[in-house]
Backbone as ProteinMPNN parsed JSONL, in Angstrom:
{"seq_chain_A": "PGTPRMYKAIAGNPRAAMIVLAALLAALPVLLIPVPGFVDVPAHLARHHILAMVPAGGPLGRYFNVHWYWMANLGADIPSSILARWLGGELATRLVTAAIAPLTIAGLVLLSRAAQGRVTASAVLALPFVFSQPWMWGFLNYGLGLALALLVAAWVYAKPRERWTDAIALGAAGLIVWTAHMAAWVVLLLIVAGGELAQLRQVRDVW", "coords_chain_A": {"N_chain_A": [[0.815, -1.225, 0.0], [1.996, 1.213, 0.711], [3.838, 1.765, -1.301], [2.409, 2.413, -3.807], [1.238, 4.847, -2.933], [3.522, 6.356, -2.575], [4.438, 6.557, -5.213], [2.326, 8.04, -6.306], [2.586, 10.382, -4.842], [5.037, 11.315, -5.767], [4.461, 11.618, -8.479], [2.58, 13.64, -8.36], [4.031, 15.795, -7.574], [6.03, 17.94, -9.049], [8.637, 18.833, -8.412], [9.612, 16.822, -6.71], [9.521, 14.671, -8.484], [11.432, 15.52, -10.32], [13.726, 15.44, -8.749], [13.943, 12.709, -8.126], [14.306, 11.711, -10.715], [16.728, 12.971, -11.309], [18.406, 11.685, -9.477], [18.359, 9.068, -10.458], [19.433, 9.439, -13.036], [21.941, 10.251, -12.321], [23.415, 8.02, -11.836], [23.995, 6.95, -14.29], [26.347, 7.89, -15.774], [28.381, 6.256, -14.813], [27.436, 3.629, -15.038], [27.092, 3.182, -17.752], [29.489, 2.818, -19.022], [32.288, 0.605, -19.414], [34.69, 0.78, -17.791], [34.978, 3.242, -15.489], [36.085, 6.532, -16.26], [37.734, 7.766, -14.282], [40.432, 9.192, -12.449], [41.431, 7.833, -10.159], [39.997, 5.496, -9.996], [40.8, 3.047, -11.423], [42.84, 2.084, -9.701], [41.365, 1.606, -7.393], [39.663, -0.385, -8.397], [41.441, -2.497, -9.001], [42.415, -3.002, -6.419], [40.07, -3.818, -5.074], [39.48, -6.153, -6.434], [41.665, -7.727, -5.728], [41.344, -7.824, -2.929], [39.033, -9.325, -2.764], [39.582, -11.74, -4.113], [42.021, -12.915, -3.237], [41.713, -14.046, -0.553], [40.105, -16.214, -1.253], [41.76, -17.97, -2.488], [43.996, -18.997, -5.181], [45.968, -17.806, -8.036], [46.686, -15.143, -7.441], [47.305, -15.111, -4.789], [49.963, -15.761, -4.605], [51.343, -13.448, -4.834], [50.205, -11.452, -3.284], [49.172, -10.572, 0.013], [46.415, -10.338, 2.196], [45.481, -8.222, 4.715], [43.264, -6.973, 6.892], [42.692, -3.798, 8.335], [41.273, -1.621, 10.718], [40.488, 1.528, 9.757], [40.261, 5.031, 8.845], [39.368, 5.166, 6.096], [37.886, 3.486, 4.322], [35.612, 3.455, 2.837], [34.495, 2.742, 0.166], [35.841, 0.401, -0.19], [35.033, -1.701, 1.535], [32.209, -2.453, 0.91], [32.595, -2.987, -1.843], [34.541, -5.027, -1.969], [33.157, -7.079, -0.736], [30.927, -7.46, -2.454], [32.356, -8.153, -4.71], [33.041, -10.806, -4.499], [30.973, -12.255, -5.525], [30.182, -10.881, -7.813], [32.428, -10.136, -9.155], [35.385, -8.081, -9.397], [35.338, -5.821, -11.131], [32.593, -5.268, -11.85], [31.489, -4.984, -9.289], [32.866, -2.756, -8.279], [32.0, -0.824, -10.104], [29.227, -0.725, -9.529], [29.177, 0.176, -6.853], [30.49, 2.61, -7.205], [28.659, 3.858, -8.933], [26.547, 4.228, -7.204], [27.22, 6.328, -5.563], [26.76, 9.072, -6.388], [23.826, 9.174, -6.626], [23.181, 8.585, -3.909], [24.341, 10.773, -2.65], [22.774, 12.847, -3.672], [20.314, 12.085, -2.547], [20.998, 12.48, 0.142], [21.421, 15.292, 0.229], [18.845, 16.249, -0.401], [17.201, 15.114, 1.61], [18.406, 16.2, 3.878], [17.928, 18.935, 3.506], [15.147, 18.92, 3.654], [14.771, 17.999, 6.27], [16.026, 19.991, 7.772], [14.864, 22.42, 6.946], [12.201, 21.914, 6.605], [11.22, 21.56, 4.117], [12.079, 20.918, 0.673], [14.385, 23.013, -0.366], [14.999, 25.68, -2.751], [17.702, 26.212, -2.965], [18.825, 23.766, -2.28], [18.06, 22.212, -4.458], [19.45, 23.554, -6.469], [21.963, 22.858, -5.731], [22.328, 20.281, -6.566], [23.635, 19.667, -9.129], [26.293, 19.972, -8.36], [26.996, 17.666, -7.205], [28.492, 16.183, -8.935], [31.296, 16.756, -8.451], [34.751, 17.907, -8.252], [36.274, 16.035, -6.587], [34.669, 13.748, -6.998], [34.924, 13.368, -9.766], [37.605, 12.826, -9.909], [37.619, 10.373, -8.815], [37.641, 9.731, -6.095], [36.622, 7.518, -4.248], [36.168, 6.502, -1.634], [35.992, 8.816, -0.054], [33.85, 10.057, -1.399], [31.663, 8.256, -1.015], [31.657, 8.295, 1.747], [30.974, 10.981, 2.221], [28.369, 11.058, 1.19], [27.116, 9.318, 3.008], [27.511, 10.83, 5.316], [25.857, 13.072, 4.863], [23.36, 11.797, 4.823], [23.213, 10.764, 7.431], [23.333, 13.16, 8.855], [20.924, 14.293, 8.028], [19.155, 12.544, 9.286], [19.765, 13.133, 11.955], [18.892, 15.807, 12.155], [16.187, 15.446, 11.671], [15.206, 13.75, 13.65], [14.524, 14.033, 17.016], [16.797, 13.599, 19.675], [16.078, 11.971, 22.259], [16.292, 9.744, 23.866], [18.551, 7.399, 25.454], [19.283, 5.409, 23.748], [19.18, 6.638, 21.291], [21.44, 8.235, 21.34], [23.407, 6.266, 21.317], [22.902, 5.135, 18.819], [23.521, 7.316, 17.18], [26.241, 7.565, 17.747], [27.164, 5.12, 16.69], [26.489, 5.48, 13.983], [28.14, 7.648, 13.435], [30.649, 6.397, 13.681], [30.544, 4.694, 11.501], [30.558, 6.523, 9.377], [33.047, 7.701, 9.876], [34.688, 5.488, 9.423], [34.305, 5.211, 6.714], [35.46, 7.588, 5.618], [37.697, 9.949, 6.955], [37.573, 12.73, 6.436], [34.954, 13.023, 5.571], [33.659, 12.437, 7.925], [34.387, 14.678, 9.432], [32.928, 16.61, 8.036], [30.35, 15.751, 8.718], [30.427, 16.274, 11.492], [30.612, 19.084, 11.444], [28.168, 19.82, 10.242], [26.274, 18.798, 12.057], [27.08, 20.171, 14.378], [26.551, 22.78, 13.543], [23.752, 22.701, 13.423], [23.161, 22.321, 16.133], [24.214, 24.683, 17.266], [22.569, 26.544, 16.061], [20.25, 26.314, 17.483], [20.731, 27.527, 19.845], [19.931, 30.238, 21.879], [21.123, 32.072, 23.492], [24.345, 32.698, 25.03], [24.641, 31.381, 27.493], [23.073, 29.16, 27.22], [24.621, 27.124, 26.397], [25.654, 25.839, 28.573]], "CA_chain_A": [[0.0, 0.0, 0.0], [2.819, 2.408, 0.806], [4.539, 2.05, -2.556], [1.575, 3.215, -4.72], [1.099, 6.211, -2.423], [4.775, 7.058, -2.849], [4.439, 6.886, -6.635], [1.372, 9.118, -6.531], [3.141, 11.609, -4.269], [6.087, 11.79, -6.678], [3.827, 12.066, -9.725], [1.853, 14.88, -8.113], [4.951, 16.836, -7.141], [7.059, 18.057, -10.098], [9.987, 18.95, -7.856], [10.006, 15.488, -6.248], [9.773, 13.859, -9.678], [12.695, 15.965, -10.897], [14.805, 14.97, -7.886], [14.068, 11.262, -8.339], [14.895, 11.544, -12.039], [18.135, 13.372, -11.219], [19.135, 10.635, -8.771], [18.507, 7.932, -11.367], [20.354, 9.813, -14.104], [23.284, 10.437, -11.774], [24.135, 6.743, -11.866], [24.265, 6.524, -15.658], [27.723, 8.074, -16.275], [29.237, 5.138, -14.398], [26.876, 2.351, -15.471], [27.072, 3.029, -19.207], [30.827, 2.568, -19.564], [32.876, -0.55, -18.717], [35.61, 1.229, -16.74], [34.826, 4.695, -15.323], [37.295, 7.257, -16.612], [38.208, 8.583, -13.173], [41.869, 8.978, -12.263], [41.758, 6.913, -9.071], [39.15, 4.297, -10.012], [41.521, 1.809, -11.742], [43.524, 1.584, -8.501], [40.321, 1.024, -6.544], [39.178, -1.612, -9.02], [42.452, -3.536, -8.796], [42.457, -3.347, -4.993], [38.858, -4.563, -4.718], [39.62, -7.499, -6.995], [42.636, -8.45, -4.897], [40.751, -8.059, -1.61], [38.002, -10.36, -2.866], [40.051, -12.986, -4.692], [43.144, -13.537, -2.524], [41.275, -14.98, 0.495], [39.479, -17.395, -1.841], [42.785, -18.793, -3.103], [44.252, -18.718, -6.579], [47.323, -17.341, -8.342], [47.013, -13.848, -6.834], [47.849, -15.348, -3.459], [51.423, -15.861, -4.665], [51.953, -12.119, -4.881], [49.573, -10.521, -2.357], [48.552, -11.002, 1.265], [45.375, -9.398, 2.619], [45.322, -8.027, 6.157], [42.352, -5.855, 7.109], [42.872, -2.948, 9.506], [40.23, -0.608, 10.851], [41.042, 2.853, 9.538], [39.266, 5.997, 8.383], [39.453, 5.332, 4.64], [37.464, 2.188, 3.793], [34.231, 3.636, 2.41], [34.112, 1.919, -0.979], [36.565, -0.866, -0.174], [34.293, -2.763, 2.225], [31.12, -3.019, 0.102], [33.066, -3.483, -3.135], [35.223, -6.316, -1.806], [32.13, -8.074, -0.424], [30.189, -7.746, -3.686], [33.251, -8.718, -5.723], [33.109, -12.263, -4.359], [29.924, -12.836, -6.365], [29.995, -10.142, -9.057], [33.699, -9.782, -9.755], [35.866, -6.777, -8.951], [34.957, -4.724, -12.019], [31.178, -4.925, -11.702], [31.258, -4.524, -7.916], [33.366, -1.382, -8.166], [31.108, 0.038, -10.895], [27.956, -0.546, -8.821], [29.406, 1.043, -5.692], [30.776, 3.948, -7.732], [27.42, 4.413, -9.468], [25.63, 4.561, -6.106], [27.691, 7.475, -4.78], [26.052, 10.303, -6.758], [22.431, 9.134, -6.165], [23.116, 8.677, -2.447], [24.642, 12.161, -2.278], [21.561, 13.614, -3.976], [19.343, 11.762, -1.492], [21.42, 13.147, 1.371], [21.157, 16.73, 0.126], [17.404, 16.489, -0.384], [16.672, 14.774, 2.933], [18.92, 17.169, 4.841], [17.178, 20.17, 3.309], [13.783, 18.728, 4.168], [14.819, 17.877, 7.723], [16.455, 21.253, 8.392], [14.016, 23.54, 6.555], [10.814, 21.508, 6.492], [10.885, 21.405, 2.701], [13.249, 20.902, -0.2], [14.547, 24.401, -0.772], [15.564, 25.921, -4.082], [19.165, 26.117, -2.88], [19.173, 22.342, -2.307], [17.922, 21.758, -5.848], [20.553, 24.142, -7.231], [23.216, 22.194, -5.339], [22.4, 18.919, -7.096], [24.692, 19.45, -10.135], [27.617, 19.956, -7.748], [27.309, 16.29, -6.819], [29.591, 15.797, -9.82], [32.362, 17.681, -8.082], [36.093, 17.469, -8.639], [36.641, 14.762, -5.947], [33.949, 12.652, -7.656], [35.498, 13.14, -11.087], [38.922, 12.226, -9.722], [37.429, 8.989, -8.394], [37.911, 9.519, -4.663], [35.41, 6.774, -3.927], [35.955, 6.404, -0.185], [35.503, 10.117, 0.392], [32.532, 10.306, -1.982], [30.662, 7.467, -0.311], [31.603, 8.808, 3.115], [30.235, 12.24, 2.226], [26.954, 10.721, 1.03], [26.658, 8.788, 4.297], [27.489, 11.942, 6.272], [24.645, 13.854, 4.603], [22.199, 11.002, 5.236], [23.192, 10.733, 8.896], [22.98, 14.512, 9.306], [19.478, 14.445, 7.825], [18.502, 11.795, 10.371], [19.963, 13.888, 13.2], [18.018, 16.974, 12.121], [14.774, 15.058, 11.635], [14.807, 12.957, 14.811], [15.036, 14.518, 18.301], [17.504, 12.563, 20.423], [15.536, 12.062, 23.609], [16.59, 8.535, 24.621], [19.962, 7.026, 25.435], [19.512, 4.582, 22.56], [19.429, 7.543, 20.166], [22.85, 8.631, 21.421], [24.202, 5.119, 20.869], [22.723, 5.026, 17.361], [24.284, 8.393, 16.555], [27.653, 7.197, 17.852], [27.438, 4.053, 15.722], [26.448, 6.088, 12.651], [29.356, 8.437, 13.295], [31.77, 5.485, 13.439], [30.437, 4.215, 10.117], [31.028, 7.609, 8.507], [34.498, 7.819, 10.103], [35.324, 4.36, 8.737], [34.273, 5.497, 5.282], [36.523, 8.567, 5.349], [37.782, 10.896, 8.061], [37.119, 14.051, 6.003], [33.489, 12.984, 5.581], [33.28, 12.504, 9.347], [34.511, 16.087, 9.822], [31.755, 17.274, 7.453], [29.209, 15.396, 9.573], [30.551, 17.03, 12.742], [30.313, 20.495, 11.192], [26.735, 19.983, 9.989], [25.563, 18.574, 13.315], [27.407, 21.286, 15.268], [25.811, 23.947, 13.076], [22.363, 22.564, 13.857], [23.087, 22.538, 17.583], [24.448, 26.098, 17.543], [21.414, 27.305, 15.592], [19.192, 26.223, 18.478], [21.101, 28.315, 21.024], [19.427, 31.61, 21.843], [22.07, 32.903, 24.212], [25.571, 31.96, 25.322], [24.51, 30.526, 28.67], [22.37, 27.924, 26.876], [25.63, 26.093, 26.187], [25.771, 25.131, 29.83]], "C_chain_A": [[0.84, 1.263, 0.0], [3.479, 2.788, -0.498], [3.678, 2.809, -3.557], [1.389, 4.641, -4.249], [2.356, 7.02, -2.697], [4.848, 7.47, -4.305], [3.506, 8.055, -6.943], [1.912, 10.444, -6.005], [4.208, 12.197, -5.181], [5.476, 12.345, -7.95], [3.111, 13.39, -9.552], [2.735, 16.034, -7.695], [6.074, 16.948, -8.174], [8.475, 18.137, -9.543], [10.485, 17.599, -7.374], [10.326, 14.579, -7.432], [11.112, 14.229, -10.308], [13.871, 15.45, -10.072], [15.027, 13.475, -8.063], [14.721, 10.981, -9.687], [16.38, 11.896, -12.019], [18.963, 12.297, -10.525], [19.366, 9.423, -9.668], [19.511, 8.233, -12.477], [21.795, 9.93, -13.606], [24.093, 9.154, -11.784], [24.59, 6.363, -13.266], [25.699, 6.758, -16.127], [28.661, 6.939, -15.908], [28.75, 3.816, -14.97], [27.01, 2.118, -16.969], [28.439, 2.767, -19.823], [31.486, 1.434, -18.765], [33.783, -0.163, -17.557], [35.471, 2.738, -16.617], [36.145, 5.415, -15.544], [37.777, 8.205, -15.542], [39.669, 8.213, -12.895], [42.139, 7.856, -11.258], [40.984, 5.599, -9.12], [39.901, 3.026, -10.426], [42.269, 1.228, -10.542], [42.524, 0.964, -7.535], [39.883, -0.322, -7.09], [40.165, -2.76, -8.795], [42.496, -3.976, -7.334], [41.249, -4.179, -4.578], [38.924, -5.997, -5.248], [40.572, -8.336, -6.142], [42.04, -8.79, -3.533], [39.733, -9.188, -1.639], [38.576, -11.709, -3.259], [41.146, -13.679, -3.881], [42.675, -14.455, -1.399], [40.652, -16.258, -0.041], [40.49, -18.343, -2.458], [42.953, -18.455, -4.571], [45.628, -18.126, -6.796], [47.68, -16.005, -7.7], [47.619, -14.003, -5.45], [49.354, -15.508, -3.436], [52.098, -14.501, -4.524], [51.391, -11.153, -3.837], [49.092, -11.255, -1.113], [47.562, -9.929, 1.69], [45.292, -9.39, 4.132], [44.46, -6.786, 6.363], [42.71, -5.125, 8.396], [41.759, -1.905, 9.517], [40.869, 0.77, 10.755], [39.979, 3.731, 8.894], [39.396, 6.246, 6.881], [39.053, 4.03, 3.95], [36.077, 2.249, 3.157], [33.783, 2.724, 1.288], [34.763, 0.551, -0.944], [35.743, -1.991, 0.436], [33.147, -3.297, 1.373], [31.591, -3.599, -1.223], [33.732, -4.846, -3.003], [34.231, -7.421, -1.454], [31.372, -8.464, -1.688], [31.059, -8.438, -4.725], [33.343, -10.23, -5.635], [32.084, -12.951, -5.255], [29.828, -12.168, -7.741], [31.296, -9.894, -9.81], [34.099, -8.362, -9.386], [35.388, -5.625, -9.796], [33.516, -4.3, -11.817], [30.883, -4.398, -10.307], [31.704, -3.08, -7.744], [32.469, -0.425, -8.929], [29.809, 0.302, -10.154], [28.121, 0.374, -7.619], [29.694, 2.467, -6.146], [29.509, 4.62, -8.24], [26.462, 4.848, -8.374], [26.002, 5.86, -5.397], [26.897, 8.739, -5.1], [24.579, 10.26, -6.353], [22.292, 9.232, -4.654], [23.418, 10.091, -1.967], [23.442, 13.059, -2.547], [20.5, 13.356, -2.915], [19.701, 12.452, -0.185], [21.143, 14.631, 1.354], [19.665, 17.037, 0.271], [16.832, 16.235, 1.013], [17.165, 15.75, 3.999], [18.182, 18.494, 4.724], [15.772, 20.058, 3.899], [13.766, 18.661, 5.695], [15.146, 19.21, 8.392], [15.486, 22.394, 8.13], [12.529, 23.193, 6.482], [10.345, 21.325, 5.066], [12.192, 21.335, 1.912], [13.395, 22.292, -0.8], [15.139, 24.501, -2.173], [17.083, 25.798, -4.063], [19.625, 24.661, -2.887], [19.084, 21.795, -3.725], [19.066, 22.301, -6.699], [21.878, 23.469, -6.907], [23.389, 20.833, -5.988], [23.472, 18.735, -8.175], [26.093, 19.365, -9.542], [27.947, 18.61, -7.12], [28.464, 15.764, -7.671], [30.754, 16.763, -9.625], [33.719, 17.121, -8.496], [36.519, 16.192, -7.912], [35.946, 13.564, -6.581], [34.587, 12.328, -9.0], [36.911, 12.561, -11.004], [38.813, 10.784, -9.242], [37.806, 8.725, -6.959], [36.692, 8.825, -4.046], [35.138, 6.71, -2.428], [35.409, 7.716, 0.374], [34.097, 10.375, -0.126], [31.437, 9.543, -1.268], [30.532, 7.937, 1.133], [30.816, 10.101, 3.203], [28.739, 11.991, 2.07], [26.375, 10.192, 2.337], [26.563, 9.897, 5.343], [26.23, 12.789, 6.097], [23.398, 13.103, 5.058], [22.089, 10.942, 6.754], [22.806, 12.099, 9.449], [21.488, 14.769, 9.13], [18.7, 13.723, 8.903], [18.61, 12.547, 11.695], [19.023, 15.088, 13.262], [16.546, 16.584, 12.241], [14.298, 14.4, 12.916], [15.369, 13.563, 16.083], [15.638, 13.376, 19.106], [17.119, 12.673, 21.894], [15.888, 10.857, 24.474], [18.068, 8.191, 24.498], [20.279, 6.139, 24.234], [19.768, 5.44, 21.316], [20.885, 7.987, 20.135], [23.759, 7.501, 20.954], [24.112, 4.964, 19.352], [23.516, 6.1, 16.634], [25.783, 8.093, 16.611], [28.041, 6.12, 16.853], [27.445, 4.605, 14.299], [27.693, 6.928, 12.402], [30.577, 7.572, 13.028], [31.75, 4.937, 12.012], [30.953, 5.279, 9.149], [32.532, 7.776, 8.654], [35.239, 6.705, 9.374], [35.345, 4.579, 7.231], [35.377, 6.48, 4.901], [36.518, 9.614, 6.457], [37.284, 12.283, 7.672], [35.6, 14.113, 5.966], [32.962, 13.065, 7.005], [33.368, 13.941, 9.857], [33.337, 16.89, 9.268], [30.522, 16.991, 8.293], [29.253, 16.184, 10.877], [30.164, 18.495, 12.546], [28.82, 20.719, 10.976], [25.944, 19.83, 11.283], [25.83, 19.71, 14.298], [26.668, 22.548, 14.853], [24.355, 23.893, 13.488], [22.198, 22.808, 15.341], [23.26, 24.021, 17.922], [23.254, 26.955, 17.123], [20.275, 27.302, 16.61], [19.49, 27.036, 19.735], [20.612, 29.748, 20.871], [20.34, 32.577, 22.58], [23.248, 32.043, 24.64], [25.393, 30.992, 26.482], [23.727, 29.25, 28.392], [23.346, 26.787, 26.629], [25.779, 25.235, 27.427], [24.409, 24.726, 30.389]], "O_chain_A": [[0.474, 2.263, -0.617], [3.667, 3.969, -0.788], [4.164, 3.785, -4.13], [1.379, 5.562, -5.066], [2.286, 8.209, -3.009], [5.263, 8.585, -4.62], [3.838, 8.942, -7.729], [1.73, 11.492, -6.625], [4.288, 13.413, -5.355], [5.892, 13.39, -8.451], [3.037, 14.184, -10.49], [2.244, 17.141, -7.48], [6.987, 16.122, -8.17], [9.407, 17.582, -10.125], [11.646, 17.253, -7.594], [11.287, 13.811, -7.389], [11.844, 13.356, -10.775], [14.9, 15.068, -10.63], [16.168, 13.02, -8.142], [15.589, 10.115, -9.792], [17.195, 11.208, -12.635], [20.092, 12.024, -10.931], [20.439, 8.822, -9.643], [20.339, 7.388, -12.819], [22.745, 9.737, -14.365], [25.323, 9.194, -11.744], [25.487, 5.533, -13.414], [26.242, 5.902, -16.825], [29.634, 6.686, -16.618], [29.559, 2.969, -15.348], [27.038, 0.97, -17.412], [28.537, 2.519, -21.025], [31.259, 1.322, -17.56], [33.661, -0.713, -16.462], [35.815, 3.456, -17.556], [37.194, 4.969, -15.078], [38.186, 9.326, -15.843], [40.08, 7.068, -13.083], [43.003, 7.013, -11.5], [41.287, 4.679, -8.359], [39.658, 1.983, -9.818], [42.326, 0.009, -10.383], [42.795, -0.074, -6.931], [39.747, -1.288, -6.34], [39.762, -3.868, -8.439], [42.6, -5.167, -7.039], [41.385, -5.136, -3.817], [38.478, -6.935, -4.587], [40.311, -9.508, -5.87], [42.206, -9.905, -3.038], [39.583, -9.922, -0.663], [38.096, -12.736, -2.778], [41.195, -14.908, -3.843], [43.193, -15.566, -1.287], [40.666, -17.283, 0.64], [40.115, -19.425, -2.912], [42.151, -17.716, -5.141], [46.384, -17.957, -5.839], [48.854, -15.749, -7.437], [48.358, -13.134, -4.988], [49.971, -15.406, -2.375], [53.265, -14.408, -4.145], [52.024, -10.142, -3.532], [48.661, -12.407, -1.178], [47.843, -8.738, 1.557], [45.06, -10.425, 4.757], [44.88, -5.675, 6.043], [42.995, -5.749, 9.418], [41.359, -1.382, 8.477], [41.702, 1.131, 11.587], [38.936, 3.248, 8.456], [39.519, 7.39, 6.443], [39.784, 3.525, 3.098], [35.438, 1.216, 2.958], [32.795, 2.004, 1.434], [34.287, -0.373, -1.603], [35.745, -3.11, -0.077], [33.103, -4.502, 1.124], [31.045, -4.602, -1.684], [33.512, -5.727, -3.835], [34.435, -8.575, -1.829], [31.19, -9.649, -1.967], [30.56, -9.223, -5.531], [33.695, -10.877, -6.621], [32.29, -14.083, -5.691], [29.442, -12.808, -8.719], [31.274, -9.487, -10.971], [33.239, -7.53, -9.094], [35.063, -4.561, -9.268], [33.234, -3.116, -11.633], [30.104, -3.457, -10.156], [31.0, -2.276, -7.133], [32.201, 0.679, -8.454], [29.327, 1.435, -10.145], [27.292, 1.256, -7.393], [29.205, 3.424, -5.546], [29.301, 5.811, -8.01], [25.646, 5.745, -8.589], [25.169, 6.435, -4.696], [26.412, 9.41, -4.189], [24.101, 11.235, -5.774], [21.378, 9.895, -4.162], [22.825, 10.559, -0.995], [23.126, 13.933, -1.74], [19.858, 14.29, -2.435], [18.824, 12.952, 0.52], [20.68, 15.185, 2.35], [19.278, 17.967, 0.978], [16.069, 17.049, 1.534], [16.422, 16.089, 4.92], [17.846, 19.109, 5.736], [15.28, 20.978, 4.552], [12.863, 19.198, 6.337], [14.608, 19.524, 9.454], [15.298, 23.251, 8.993], [11.692, 24.081, 6.315], [9.19, 20.972, 4.832], [13.264, 21.654, 2.425], [12.601, 22.69, -1.653], [15.7, 23.542, -2.703], [17.683, 25.335, -5.032], [20.684, 24.345, -3.43], [19.932, 21.008, -4.146], [19.595, 21.591, -7.554], [22.809, 23.503, -7.712], [24.488, 20.279, -5.966], [24.171, 17.723, -8.147], [26.984, 18.762, -10.138], [29.033, 18.422, -6.571], [29.304, 15.0, -7.195], [31.134, 17.491, -10.541], [33.819, 16.011, -9.02], [37.088, 15.313, -8.558], [36.537, 12.49, -6.698], [34.772, 11.159, -9.34], [37.36, 11.882, -11.928], [39.8, 10.049, -9.257], [38.243, 7.625, -6.623], [35.851, 9.461, -3.41], [33.992, 6.851, -2.002], [34.477, 7.719, 1.178], [33.241, 10.857, 0.615], [30.392, 10.11, -0.947], [29.43, 7.974, 1.681], [30.067, 10.304, 4.159], [27.928, 12.634, 2.737], [25.272, 10.573, 2.73], [25.644, 9.904, 6.162], [25.607, 13.181, 7.084], [22.481, 13.705, 5.617], [20.993, 11.057, 7.304], [22.039, 12.187, 10.408], [20.858, 15.391, 9.985], [17.69, 14.233, 9.387], [17.652, 12.591, 12.466], [18.425, 15.356, 14.304], [15.754, 17.309, 12.843], [13.115, 14.477, 13.245], [16.59, 13.611, 16.235], [15.045, 12.301, 19.202], [17.762, 13.383, 22.667], [15.792, 10.937, 25.699], [18.749, 8.628, 23.57], [21.414, 6.119, 23.757], [20.482, 5.024, 20.403], [21.493, 8.105, 19.071], [24.76, 7.741, 20.279], [25.111, 4.698, 18.684], [24.116, 5.835, 15.593], [26.507, 8.334, 15.645], [29.107, 6.185, 16.241], [28.306, 4.242, 13.497], [28.24, 6.927, 11.299], [31.447, 7.952, 12.245], [32.797, 4.741, 11.395], [31.695, 4.971, 8.216], [33.228, 7.974, 7.657], [36.291, 6.939, 8.778], [36.292, 4.18, 6.553], [36.141, 6.23, 3.968], [35.46, 10.107, 6.849], [36.641, 12.952, 8.48], [35.016, 15.146, 6.294], [31.932, 13.691, 7.257], [32.515, 14.375, 10.631], [32.806, 17.761, 9.957], [29.73, 17.897, 8.554], [28.23, 16.706, 11.321], [29.471, 19.076, 13.381], [28.263, 21.699, 11.471], [25.054, 20.629, 11.574], [24.912, 20.165, 14.98], [26.207, 23.307, 15.705], [23.775, 24.912, 13.863], [21.223, 23.424, 15.772], [22.539, 24.554, 18.764], [22.961, 27.971, 17.754], [19.428, 28.196, 16.596], [18.62, 27.216, 20.587], [20.855, 30.39, 19.849], [20.322, 33.778, 22.31], [23.17, 30.814, 24.621], [25.942, 29.891, 26.455], [23.708, 28.347, 29.227], [22.958, 25.619, 26.648], [26.007, 24.029, 27.33], [24.336, 24.114, 31.455]]}, "name": "protein", "num_of_chains": 1, "seq": "PGTPRMYKAIAGNPRAAMIVLAALLAALPVLLIPVPGFVDVPAHLARHHILAMVPAGGPLGRYFNVHWYWMANLGADIPSSILARWLGGELATRLVTAAIAPLTIAGLVLLSRAAQGRVTASAVLALPFVFSQPWMWGFLNYGLGLALALLVAAWVYAKPRERWTDAIALGAAGLIVWTAHMAAWVVLLLIVAGGELAQLRQVRDVW"}
């Protein structure tokens, strides 16, 4: 029942329809070509293939050893290496890369709606900047981390944190963004801090 209502809501709202269309089109530049022409993507693709294939055995094991470490730069590596076990490194990397721009668009739209109560014109104007220089250079970990940061920030703005479980959920979400990329985590901190400061009416409210 919920899905038809969602379709009707999108069809009856030209701006919502345009945003959904933009999110779908944003994936096409990556999906329509075999190897994305980003500077850093071939290195990602090779790494994802190695991460997926070496533990399974085979000739690559003669030249590479895989040791996972928790660090703040694993955004695209984790999902791509998992998917690569079934889809292969090339297709897995393409799918994860293709998801970055649509997820970033979703984050911008949801954050605008959560912070302003509606999707503002400035949020719509920001959509083309999803294809920014870091995206075109193929900084996949940062790109996916930034998309996650926007989505988490939208959740923070939309949901009042009244229970201790909300604080735990926010901490876990922050760790996920940090694991994706540290710079994306800093963006999340700045957005959340800006929302908190906006609610202060005087200096003594800090205490």
